[in-house]
């Protein structure tokens, strides 16, 4: 062993306990400042910093990387917290895929009822051993398709469209059942891909359709409401297990307060975003026969249950919560 290694090892041994004692937490968020989720996270950070010894910092705008990468980083405790959609969580924690099944919730109220009650506990129990503790559930409204080619009125209108989806094979299957071609892609790449015609469209809620500027380059938004996917305010299990009980209570309370704020801001932002995209010339159309889309999703459920037979009871628990 040369002196350098000895010196390096000595420094590491001395610094490690100090780093743990400092309890600085870094958090990931994909959305820009001012978005409902970002404002709610700012509130969470301020409340935790005021009521505990922790020192939280949140990084907005996805500057700490893509969502699938950030989920891994929180699992590995390279980041201590993040605000995640359950869509990209599915490939990592299979139980959470149930939340990404098309039309699994009849509406946002159903989703709230399920996630705030016993059903939420099913997902928390599946996530914690995988390195992620969900502390509160945020709203992400419902997702619908948008594209640059034509309004979608019936499933046949999706045929041949190249659509970006979040990173999860379930969404690839979902689009395939409608005759479209799905491309999983990071959120940050979608605008440019729409602009250059690499893809024809994507799917999201009004606030994200608006905040990303996707409405500028994909002006037909068709209200299919095919996905209602909750999002979590999540902490790494390692960081969480390091806390004493009083701090855990304070952090959880702050997370739940932030979720209440997020849901209020969300409802307001949905309306604002819809007005903004329509004023800018986007054409938003209602879809009269949503059941036609729902019926096309039967094979998605069959395929999912064929490879995850134990998920039938979770689907039933969600249905029972309605
Ligand atoms: C948004 C969601 C983000 C991200 C994004 C996407 O609605 O809030 O977390 O999942 O959609 O489509 O990638």
Short mmCIF file of C-alpha atoms and ligand atoms in Angstrom, two decimals:
data_model
loop_
_atom_site.label_atom_id
_atom_site.label_comp_id
_atom_site.label_asym_id
_atom_site.label_seq_id
_atom_site.Cartn_x
_atom_site.Cartn_y
_atom_site.Cartn_z
CA UNK A 1 0.00 0.00 0.00
CA UNK A 2 1.52 3.37 -0.94
CA UNK A 3 1.10 6.50 1.15
CA UNK A 4 -1.57 7.91 -1.09
CA UNK A 5 -3.92 4.98 -0.56
CA UNK A 6 -3.30 5.08 3.15
CA UNK A 7 -4.03 8.81 3.16
CA UNK A 8 -7.15 8.37 1.01
CA UNK A 9 -8.45 5.61 3.23
CA UNK A 10 -7.85 7.71 6.32
CA UNK A 11 -9.77 10.66 4.89
CA UNK A 12 -12.68 8.44 3.85
CA UNK A 13 -12.91 6.96 7.34
CA UNK A 14 -12.90 10.38 8.93
CA UNK A 15 -15.34 12.00 6.49
CA UNK A 16 -18.00 9.31 6.32
CA UNK A 17 -19.47 9.76 9.81
CA UNK A 18 -19.47 13.54 9.29
CA UNK A 19 -21.41 13.21 6.04
CA UNK A 20 -24.04 11.06 7.76
CA UNK A 21 -24.31 13.47 10.69
CA UNK A 22 -24.98 16.44 8.40
CA UNK A 23 -28.25 14.90 7.10
CA UNK A 24 -28.34 16.91 3.90
CA UNK A 25 -31.04 15.53 1.63
CA UNK A 26 -31.18 16.17 -2.12
CA UNK A 27 -34.45 15.75 -3.99
CA UNK A 28 -35.36 15.18 -7.64
CA UNK A 29 -38.27 16.78 -9.49
CA UNK A 30 -38.93 16.70 -13.22
CA UNK A 31 -41.21 19.76 -13.36
CA UNK A 32 -40.27 23.43 -13.70
CA UNK A 33 -40.56 25.92 -10.89
CA UNK A 34 -44.13 27.07 -10.31
CA UNK A 35 -45.72 23.79 -11.51
CA UNK A 36 -48.17 22.49 -8.85
CA UNK A 37 -45.82 19.63 -7.91
CA UNK A 38 -42.85 21.98 -7.67
CA UNK A 39 -44.71 24.46 -5.46
CA UNK A 40 -45.87 21.59 -3.21
CA UNK A 41 -42.30 20.27 -3.00
CA UNK A 42 -41.03 23.74 -2.08
CA UNK A 43 -43.57 23.73 0.75
CA UNK A 44 -42.43 20.24 1.83
CA UNK A 45 -38.79 21.31 1.91
CA UNK A 46 -39.55 24.49 3.87
CA UNK A 47 -41.67 22.61 6.42
CA UNK A 48 -39.15 19.81 6.96
CA UNK A 49 -36.28 22.28 7.27
CA UNK A 50 -38.25 24.30 9.82
CA UNK A 51 -39.44 21.37 11.95
CA UNK A 52 -36.50 18.91 11.91
CA UNK A 53 -32.69 18.83 11.93
CA UNK A 54 -32.67 17.75 8.29
CA UNK A 55 -31.53 20.09 5.57
CA UNK A 56 -33.45 19.42 2.35
CA UNK A 57 -32.81 20.84 -1.07
CA UNK A 58 -35.03 20.17 -4.11
CA UNK A 59 -33.78 20.34 -7.69
CA UNK A 60 -36.56 21.23 -10.14
CA UNK A 61 -36.68 20.83 -13.92
CA UNK A 62 -35.15 17.35 -14.14
CA UNK A 63 -31.63 18.78 -13.83
CA UNK A 64 -30.56 15.71 -11.83
CA UNK A 65 -31.41 13.36 -14.72
CA UNK A 66 -34.23 11.36 -16.28
CA UNK A 67 -37.01 9.86 -14.20
CA UNK A 68 -35.98 6.18 -14.55
CA UNK A 69 -32.42 7.13 -13.51
CA UNK A 70 -33.65 9.22 -10.59
CA UNK A 71 -35.81 6.35 -9.32
CA UNK A 72 -32.69 4.16 -9.27
CA UNK A 73 -30.73 6.89 -7.52
CA UNK A 74 -33.30 7.16 -4.75
CA UNK A 75 -33.36 3.37 -4.42
CA UNK A 76 -29.57 3.42 -4.01
CA UNK A 77 -29.68 6.40 -1.65
CA UNK A 78 -27.57 8.46 -4.08
CA UNK A 79 -30.52 10.89 -3.82
CA UNK A 80 -32.61 10.96 -0.66
CA UNK A 81 -36.01 11.88 -2.12
CA UNK A 82 -37.96 12.43 -5.29
CA UNK A 83 -41.42 13.05 -6.70
CA UNK A 84 -42.20 10.19 -9.04
CA UNK A 85 -44.93 9.11 -11.40
CA UNK A 86 -45.81 5.43 -10.93
CA UNK A 87 -45.51 4.78 -14.69
CA UNK A 88 -41.71 4.51 -14.81
CA UNK A 89 -41.75 2.76 -11.40
CA UNK A 90 -43.38 -0.36 -12.88
CA UNK A 91 -40.32 -1.89 -14.58
CA UNK A 92 -38.51 -1.67 -11.22
CA UNK A 93 -41.30 -2.57 -8.77
CA UNK A 94 -43.79 -4.79 -10.65
CA UNK A 95 -46.72 -4.38 -8.23
CA UNK A 96 -46.84 -0.68 -9.10
CA UNK A 97 -47.66 -1.66 -12.69
CA UNK A 98 -51.26 -2.17 -11.62
CA UNK A 99 -51.51 1.63 -11.36
CA UNK A 100 -50.45 1.94 -14.99
CA UNK A 101 -53.20 -0.30 -16.38
CA UNK A 102 -55.41 1.74 -18.72
CA UNK A 103 -58.78 2.70 -17.21
CA UNK A 104 -57.93 1.01 -13.88
CA UNK A 105 -59.54 3.94 -12.02
CA UNK A 106 -63.00 5.18 -12.98
CA UNK A 107 -61.93 8.73 -12.19
CA UNK A 108 -59.58 10.81 -10.06
CA UNK A 109 -61.88 10.51 -7.01
CA UNK A 110 -61.60 6.73 -7.23
CA UNK A 111 -57.81 7.04 -7.40
CA UNK A 112 -57.74 9.28 -4.29
CA UNK A 113 -60.03 6.95 -2.35
CA UNK A 114 -57.88 3.95 -3.21
CA UNK A 115 -54.45 5.48 -2.68
CA UNK A 116 -55.31 7.32 0.56
CA UNK A 117 -56.75 4.11 2.03
CA UNK A 118 -55.74 0.46 2.34
CA UNK A 119 -54.86 0.14 -1.35
CA UNK A 120 -52.11 2.74 -0.94
CA UNK A 121 -50.63 0.47 1.74
CA UNK A 122 -50.33 -2.41 -0.75
CA UNK A 123 -48.05 -0.29 -2.91
CA UNK A 124 -46.10 1.13 0.02
CA UNK A 125 -45.46 -2.43 1.23
CA UNK A 126 -44.20 -3.46 -2.23
CA UNK A 127 -41.97 -0.40 -2.57
CA UNK A 128 -40.26 -0.19 0.83
CA UNK A 129 -38.21 -3.39 0.52
CA UNK A 130 -37.14 -2.17 -2.94
CA UNK A 131 -35.59 0.95 -1.43
CA UNK A 132 -38.38 3.53 -1.78
CA UNK A 133 -40.84 4.76 0.87
CA UNK A 134 -43.90 6.64 -0.47
CA UNK A 135 -44.94 9.28 2.06
CA UNK A 136 -47.85 10.88 0.20
CA UNK A 137 -49.67 10.61 -3.11
CA UNK A 138 -49.83 13.49 -5.56
CA UNK A 139 -52.34 13.99 -8.35
CA UNK A 140 -51.50 13.76 -12.04
CA UNK A 141 -55.04 14.02 -13.39
CA UNK A 142 -55.74 11.82 -16.37
CA UNK A 143 -53.64 11.35 -19.48
CA UNK A 144 -54.93 11.65 -23.03
CA UNK A 145 -53.37 11.37 -26.48
CA UNK A 146 -52.15 14.35 -28.49
CA UNK A 147 -50.52 14.49 -31.90
CA UNK A 148 -49.65 16.67 -34.86
CA UNK A 149 -51.70 14.80 -37.48
CA UNK A 150 -55.41 14.63 -36.63
CA UNK A 151 -58.01 14.59 -33.88
CA UNK A 152 -58.55 11.13 -32.39
CA UNK A 153 -62.24 10.26 -32.16
CA UNK A 154 -62.15 6.46 -32.36
CA UNK A 155 -59.46 3.82 -31.79
CA UNK A 156 -59.01 3.60 -35.59
CA UNK A 157 -57.67 7.17 -35.56
CA UNK A 158 -54.64 5.98 -33.56
CA UNK A 159 -53.62 3.55 -36.30
CA UNK A 160 -50.14 4.19 -37.62
CA UNK A 161 -49.35 7.07 -35.25
CA UNK A 162 -45.87 7.13 -33.71
CA UNK A 163 -46.48 7.99 -30.08
CA UNK A 164 -44.07 8.60 -27.24
CA UNK A 165 -44.85 6.75 -24.01
CA UNK A 166 -43.18 6.68 -20.60
CA UNK A 167 -40.61 4.00 -19.96
CA UNK A 168 -42.79 0.92 -19.36
CA UNK A 169 -43.73 -1.98 -21.69
CA UNK A 170 -47.34 -1.78 -20.52
CA UNK A 171 -47.68 1.49 -22.42
CA UNK A 172 -46.10 -0.02 -25.52
CA UNK A 173 -48.75 -2.76 -25.40
CA UNK A 174 -51.48 -0.17 -24.75
CA UNK A 175 -50.61 1.77 -27.92
CA UNK A 176 -50.09 -1.43 -29.94
CA UNK A 177 -53.64 -2.59 -29.13
CA UNK A 178 -54.87 0.62 -30.76
CA UNK A 179 -52.74 0.03 -33.86
CA UNK A 180 -50.16 2.74 -33.07
CA UNK A 181 -46.39 2.50 -32.65
CA UNK A 182 -45.10 3.42 -29.21
CA UNK A 183 -41.63 4.71 -28.45
CA UNK A 184 -40.54 4.85 -24.80
CA UNK A 185 -38.57 8.07 -24.40
CA UNK A 186 -37.41 10.42 -21.65
CA UNK A 187 -39.76 13.33 -20.96
CA UNK A 188 -37.07 15.90 -21.76
CA UNK A 189 -36.64 14.58 -25.31
CA UNK A 190 -40.27 14.70 -26.37
CA UNK A 191 -40.50 18.34 -27.50
CA UNK A 192 -37.62 18.07 -29.95
CA UNK A 193 -38.82 14.69 -31.23
CA UNK A 194 -42.27 16.12 -31.92
CA UNK A 195 -40.79 19.14 -33.61
CA UNK A 196 -38.55 17.15 -35.91
CA UNK A 197 -41.25 14.56 -36.67
CA UNK A 198 -39.40 11.64 -35.07
CA UNK A 199 -42.74 11.05 -33.33
CA UNK A 200 -46.26 12.21 -34.20
CA UNK A 201 -47.54 12.54 -30.68
CA UNK A 202 -47.52 11.51 -27.07
CA UNK A 203 -49.91 11.35 -24.14
CA UNK A 204 -50.15 13.35 -20.96
CA UNK A 205 -52.37 15.53 -18.76
CA UNK A 206 -53.18 19.18 -19.58
CA UNK A 207 -50.59 20.72 -17.23
CA UNK A 208 -47.68 18.74 -18.73
CA UNK A 209 -48.97 19.19 -22.30
CA UNK A 210 -48.87 22.92 -21.60
CA UNK A 211 -45.73 23.33 -19.41
CA UNK A 212 -43.55 21.45 -21.90
CA UNK A 213 -44.78 23.43 -24.89
CA UNK A 214 -45.87 20.19 -26.60
CA UNK A 215 -49.10 21.96 -27.62
CA UNK A 216 -47.01 24.16 -29.92
CA UNK A 217 -45.85 21.19 -31.98
CA UNK A 218 -48.69 18.66 -31.53
CA UNK A 219 -51.89 20.67 -31.70
CA UNK A 220 -54.59 17.97 -31.55
CA UNK A 221 -55.43 16.90 -27.97
CA UNK A 222 -58.11 14.20 -27.76
CA UNK A 223 -59.66 13.51 -24.36
CA UNK A 224 -59.36 9.73 -24.04
CA UNK A 225 -58.55 9.85 -20.28
CA UNK A 226 -56.95 6.42 -20.67
CA UNK A 227 -54.50 6.59 -17.77
CA UNK A 228 -54.94 7.92 -14.25
CA UNK A 229 -51.58 7.35 -12.60
CA UNK A 230 -50.83 8.63 -9.12
CA UNK A 231 -47.45 10.07 -8.20
CA UNK A 232 -45.55 9.74 -4.95
CA UNK A 233 -43.45 11.92 -2.78
CA UNK A 234 -40.88 9.24 -2.04
CA UNK A 235 -37.88 8.93 0.27
CA UNK A 236 -35.07 6.43 -0.01
CA UNK A 237 -35.52 3.56 2.47
CA UNK A 238 -31.94 3.99 3.69
CA UNK A 239 -32.44 7.69 4.46
CA UNK A 240 -35.81 6.97 6.05
CA UNK A 241 -34.52 4.19 8.30
CA UNK A 242 -31.83 6.53 9.54
CA UNK A 243 -34.42 8.86 11.14
CA UNK A 244 -35.69 8.77 14.71
CA UNK A 245 -39.45 8.40 15.20
CA UNK A 246 -40.14 12.07 15.92
CA UNK A 247 -38.37 13.12 12.71
CA UNK A 248 -40.22 10.46 10.71
CA UNK A 249 -43.54 11.83 12.01
CA UNK A 250 -42.57 15.38 11.09
CA UNK A 251 -41.41 14.41 7.59
CA UNK A 252 -44.52 12.35 6.94
CA UNK A 253 -46.78 15.17 8.15
CA UNK A 254 -44.98 17.65 5.88
CA UNK A 255 -45.36 15.26 2.93
CA UNK A 256 -49.06 14.88 3.55
CA UNK A 257 -49.54 18.63 3.90
CA UNK A 258 -47.69 19.11 0.63
CA UNK A 259 -49.97 16.57 -1.08
CA UNK A 260 -53.01 18.56 0.01
CA UNK A 261 -51.49 21.70 -1.45
CA UNK A 262 -50.52 19.87 -4.62
CA UNK A 263 -54.04 18.56 -5.19
CA UNK A 264 -55.55 22.02 -4.80
CA UNK A 265 -53.00 23.64 -7.09
CA UNK A 266 -53.43 20.76 -9.52
CA UNK A 267 -57.17 21.32 -9.95
CA UNK A 268 -56.56 25.01 -10.65
CA UNK A 269 -53.68 24.34 -13.04
CA UNK A 270 -55.68 21.83 -15.10
CA UNK A 271 -58.18 24.56 -15.97
CA UNK A 272 -55.51 27.18 -16.56
CA UNK A 273 -53.52 24.88 -18.83
CA UNK A 274 -56.58 23.94 -20.86
CA UNK A 275 -57.43 27.61 -21.41
CA UNK A 276 -53.85 28.44 -22.29
CA UNK A 277 -53.41 25.71 -24.92
CA UNK A 278 -56.80 26.49 -26.49
CA UNK A 279 -56.00 30.20 -26.61
CA UNK A 280 -52.75 29.28 -28.38
CA UNK A 281 -54.68 27.42 -31.07
CA UNK A 282 -54.56 23.79 -29.92
CA UNK A 283 -57.70 21.83 -30.82
CA UNK A 284 -59.05 19.88 -27.88
CA UNK A 285 -61.75 17.35 -28.71
CA UNK A 286 -63.92 15.22 -26.45
CA UNK A 287 -64.13 11.52 -27.29
CA UNK A 288 -67.75 10.42 -27.26
CA UNK A 289 -67.21 6.70 -27.04
CA UNK A 290 -64.46 6.09 -24.49
CA UNK A 291 -65.75 2.57 -23.96
CA UNK A 292 -64.48 1.72 -27.45
CA UNK A 293 -60.96 2.54 -26.23
CA UNK A 294 -61.52 0.69 -22.98
CA UNK A 295 -62.62 -2.45 -24.81
CA UNK A 296 -59.42 -2.42 -26.86
CA UNK A 297 -57.48 -2.65 -23.61
CA UNK A 298 -58.74 -6.14 -22.68
CA UNK A 299 -55.61 -7.83 -24.11
CA UNK A 300 -53.38 -5.45 -22.10
CA UNK A 301 -54.99 -6.82 -18.93
CA UNK A 302 -54.82 -10.42 -20.20
CA UNK A 303 -51.15 -10.12 -21.11
CA UNK A 304 -50.34 -8.47 -17.79
CA UNK A 305 -52.20 -11.08 -15.75
CA UNK A 306 -50.68 -13.93 -17.74
CA UNK A 307 -47.22 -12.87 -16.58
CA UNK A 308 -48.35 -11.52 -13.16
CA UNK A 309 -51.17 -13.82 -11.98
CA UNK A 310 -50.73 -12.67 -8.37
CA UNK A 311 -51.75 -9.14 -9.36
CA UNK A 312 -55.41 -10.15 -9.81
CA UNK A 313 -56.08 -9.53 -6.12
CA UNK A 314 -54.53 -6.06 -6.29
CA UNK A 315 -56.75 -5.18 -9.27
CA UNK A 316 -59.74 -6.43 -7.29
CA UNK A 317 -58.74 -4.33 -4.27
CA UNK A 318 -58.65 -1.24 -6.48
CA UNK A 319 -62.02 -2.03 -7.98
CA UNK A 320 -63.49 -2.61 -4.52
CA UNK A 321 -62.27 0.83 -3.40
CA UNK A 322 -64.55 2.58 -5.90
C1 LIG B 1 -45.98 13.92 -16.20
C2 LIG B 1 -45.50 13.41 -14.87
C3 LIG B 1 -44.01 13.28 -14.88
C4 LIG B 1 -43.54 12.46 -16.05
C5 LIG B 1 -44.17 12.91 -17.34
C6 LIG B 1 -43.84 11.98 -18.50
O1 LIG B 1 -47.39 14.02 -16.19
O2 LIG B 1 -45.89 14.28 -13.84
O3 LIG B 1 -43.55 12.71 -13.68
O4 LIG B 1 -43.85 11.11 -15.81
O5 LIG B 1 -45.57 13.04 -17.22
O6 LIG B 1 -44.70 11.81 -19.34
O7 LIG B 1 -42.72 11.48 -18.55
#
